[in-house]
Amino acid sequence: MQHAWIDGGPAPFDAAIERAAQLLQASRLPLFAGLDTDVAGVRAAIALAERTGGVVDHMDSDAMLRDIAVMREAGMMVTVPSEACLRADCVLVVGDALAADPAVRERLLGSGAARQVYWLCPGRGAGQKDAAAVKRVGRDPRELPALLAALRARLAGRPIGPAPLPLKQIDALAAELRGARFGVAVWAAAQLDAVVIEMLCGLVADLNASTRFTGLPLADPAARAVIEVCGWMTGFPVRTGFNRGYPEHDPWTYDAVRLVESGESDCAVWIASTRDAAPPWQRNVPTIALVGDEEAVPQAAVRIAVGRPGRDHDAVTGYDNAGTLVAVPASAPSARPPVATVLAAIAAATNGGAWPC
Amino acid sequence: MLTCISGGRVIDPANGRDGIGDLWFEDGRIVPPPQGRQADARYDGRGKIVMAGGIDIHSHIAGSNVNTARLLLPEQHRAAAPRPAATPLSNAGWSTFQTGCLYAAMGFTTVVEPAVAPHYALHAHLELADIPIIDKAMLVVLGNDDFLLRLLRDREDGAAVRDYVAWVVQASRALGVKAINPGGAAAFKENVRSLSLDDVVPSYGVSSRQITKALQRAVTDLGIPHPLHVHCNNLGLAGNADTAAATIAAAEGLPLHLAHLQFYGYGTEGKRRFSSAAARLAEAVNATPHVTVDVGQVMFGQTVTISSDVLRQFNARGQGRPRKWLIFDGDANGGGVVPYQYKAEGYYGALQWAVGLELFLLIDDPWRVFFTTDHPNGAPFTSYPDILALLMDRELRAEWIARMPPAAMEMTTLPAITRCYTLNEVATMTRAAPARLLGLKDRGHLGPGAVADIAVYTEQKDVAQMFRAASLVFKDGELVVRDGDVLHYRWGKALTVRPSSDPAMMRRIAPYYADRYGVAPDLFAVPAEAIGRADPFEQVPCAA
């Protein structure tokens, strides 16, 4: 079975590995992006980036770093879906948060959920029918900053100016939230900006003066797992570069798209083992594509069809309901090489040999 | 390869040894002096102290709460050191790689992560596996979990609790059990804002004392060598010496370990109503031979508090500096990460510093008081050498005391204490005693058959420097550190116990998980193949 291509043409696996190693070693600033892979895969990517003085970034970084920015600049109270679903008597969904996670949507809003749900500015999420009593408050997500600010002010008993909703409605919602026994605010950073998230987290913190309230940021569990691995290996989340010999984190400097478009990065390893996603940049850059869809990134200098975690091979990845890492056995084992195996082979083919970790 | 360290002062309290002599090891184990064989490798031990590798029983080095702290405080661990060729990522601040190297440089060879929630065990073991050099272990957290609280609410007998605890310990690959403010996290979810030993978790009607006793009994009955390791209620609060004393008394003849006792060493005297009660607590510890404690010493500077005592961390969040924090209402214990600064010029920090030292110096038996800073909660573990110096050098201690606010020192007995730790006592407290407490018969000592985990220090007046950069460190007989520098990576094992559990318990746990989580319990298992290292685990026997 063909797993490797060089410049679009079928090639032996070892030749593709050699070519990839050559490209990386010749590169001034290699980029390891996409990072849609399992724990072993991201470990190997970080190891290789460290070896080659490269950069690691995940395709969901923009959104995930919003939550991280709010946490590390202001603080946050959070829970996990299982706890929220078990305990919440009041749920405050903010923006179109549940689009990406039908499972959580079903458990939070589905039949049998004995809780009051308020949905602020649902936008397109308004369309679906839910069994639970969902009160939609506001409509346009662009009103969220003003609406959250007004709500937070009224919770603290402060006067407000013109707001997206009448004062009475805002006060009523504030009273409902204050009356919750265990409330959960739900959001997805992909739909909001950091300032809105910070305001929401501040609102949640304020509510804890008198009752129990917490937050549930939703994100792809596999992407979350990547952040965890990067955290323990480098001390930092993704958008971290090793070009100076030590890990440095900067969301602007080490943005994959910016690095490629500016020409700073001259070689990219694009890792997309489960998602049908092409590199998000426009500029042509020599690319080593490790892809679950073997037809993806046809323009890549080196393309390798990799196994999908938990399907072609055993994997450790994120489990959303508990917000933790779990081992998933291969449901349909195949000969496709895992990302970790491919990257380890490339590392072994570079001057430094196998990474000692 | 037969190796000899010759002519060093070998301090091995477990075997009653303290004198100049040779130490022989081969194939990763200490061996008796061989007859008629020459050493293949010889190290000059003259002017050196030779001890077993250090064992740290309570240090937050791995797991999701530790990782959260990394992400919360990037500005506090910026890297700058050049790329180390032999030990990549050991220059990454607060990384697992750096952690292992820093411990090894100080001659520590086994470290225990004291707080891992059962469902986060795989994550914790993956982090532990990325800590180089040292062997490690973790304690699994129970005491706020719904399954246990239901068993107690329903007045199930000890057998059910025992089987459940055995299953959790096995499944999570733990070395022992930790209880953290038992009932506190569960109560906090019900808007309870404080919990003492005899307070009840409302929806279960079960007290913290009942939870503690049930876990203590289970751990003892299962033959798990390490006693139940308890983080008491009311951490950090003035007057909480009462809580610690009550918990010590609650041991009732069975082994019990109290964590970071310093954080419970506070009375309410003086105009600030915050004083040292260390003398009283030390007396209680001295009088209760089945209780052990670790100190949780405070040292000054910026640090971060990482704890699964979510109730405490929530209540303390306003005192954090810088002013940001994460509070996590997890399944069962959860956690909180709150940055903190201890200031030598401030009354409270100075008093806390003194309380820790009082506990070290007033608890008589170095086999029962353990050397920790509750890293990073009291101070980073890199401050260990400075603390040892303070314990061993009375004049140095006096210099520090002279710089502290007198008002704080007056509320402690520290200025009057003249005791100095001897090297023998240090070796007991940091090697022999921890090995015994954890049930590790093959380490913490240098008798034949012991693992060749050896720390060699250069004898010098500057005790802190002596312990900061070991002259030589051997791990399983392989040289890993020379003059404080790690030479190359090698990978230790995670030590675990596997108490036996009645299979009938699985027939209860499986439907419970299906109903509560919609998954099978083995979703949270820790398969050895998932760890990505050869033979990542080593089993420690339970008592029969």
Short mmCIF file of C-alpha atoms in Angstrom, two decimals, chain B residues 162 165-167 169-170 174-177 218-226 438-441 496-501 538-544:
data_model
loop_
_atom_site.label_atom_id
_atom_site.label_comp_id
_atom_site.label_asym_id
_atom_site.label_seq_id
_atom_site.Cartn_x
_atom_site.Cartn_y
_atom_site.Cartn_z
CA ARG B 162 -11.65 -1.33 50.96
CA VAL B 165 -10.01 1.94 47.27
CA ALA B 166 -8.05 -1.08 46.06
CA TRP B 167 -9.57 -0.77 42.62
CA VAL B 169 -5.21 2.50 43.55
CA GLN B 170 -4.62 -0.34 41.09
CA ALA B 174 -0.68 4.79 42.52
CA LEU B 175 1.73 4.17 45.37
CA GLY B 176 -0.75 5.28 48.00
CA VAL B 177 -3.86 7.26 48.81
CA ALA B 218 -9.05 0.84 54.07
CA VAL B 219 -5.43 1.76 53.40
CA THR B 220 -4.28 -0.05 56.54
CA ASP B 221 -6.40 -3.15 55.86
CA LEU B 222 -5.17 -3.36 52.28
CA GLY B 223 -1.58 -3.49 53.48
CA ILE B 224 -0.61 -0.44 51.42
CA PRO B 225 2.72 0.45 53.02
CA HIS B 226 2.29 4.21 52.84
CA LEU B 438 6.71 4.42 51.37
CA GLY B 439 7.48 0.72 51.79
CA LEU B 440 10.53 0.88 49.53
CA LYS B 441 12.80 -1.74 51.03
CA THR B 496 3.12 1.38 42.24
CA VAL B 497 1.26 -0.92 44.59
CA ARG B 498 -1.42 -3.36 43.47
CA PRO B 499 -3.64 -4.21 46.42
CA SER B 500 -6.10 -6.93 45.60
CA SER B 501 -9.74 -6.07 45.12
CA GLU B 538 7.72 -1.15 39.08
CA GLN B 539 5.56 -2.84 41.64
CA VAL B 540 6.13 -2.42 45.36
CA PRO B 541 4.71 -5.20 47.52
CA CYS B 542 1.76 -4.65 49.83
CA ALA B 543 2.00 -6.11 53.32
CA ALA B 544 0.36 -9.53 53.40
#
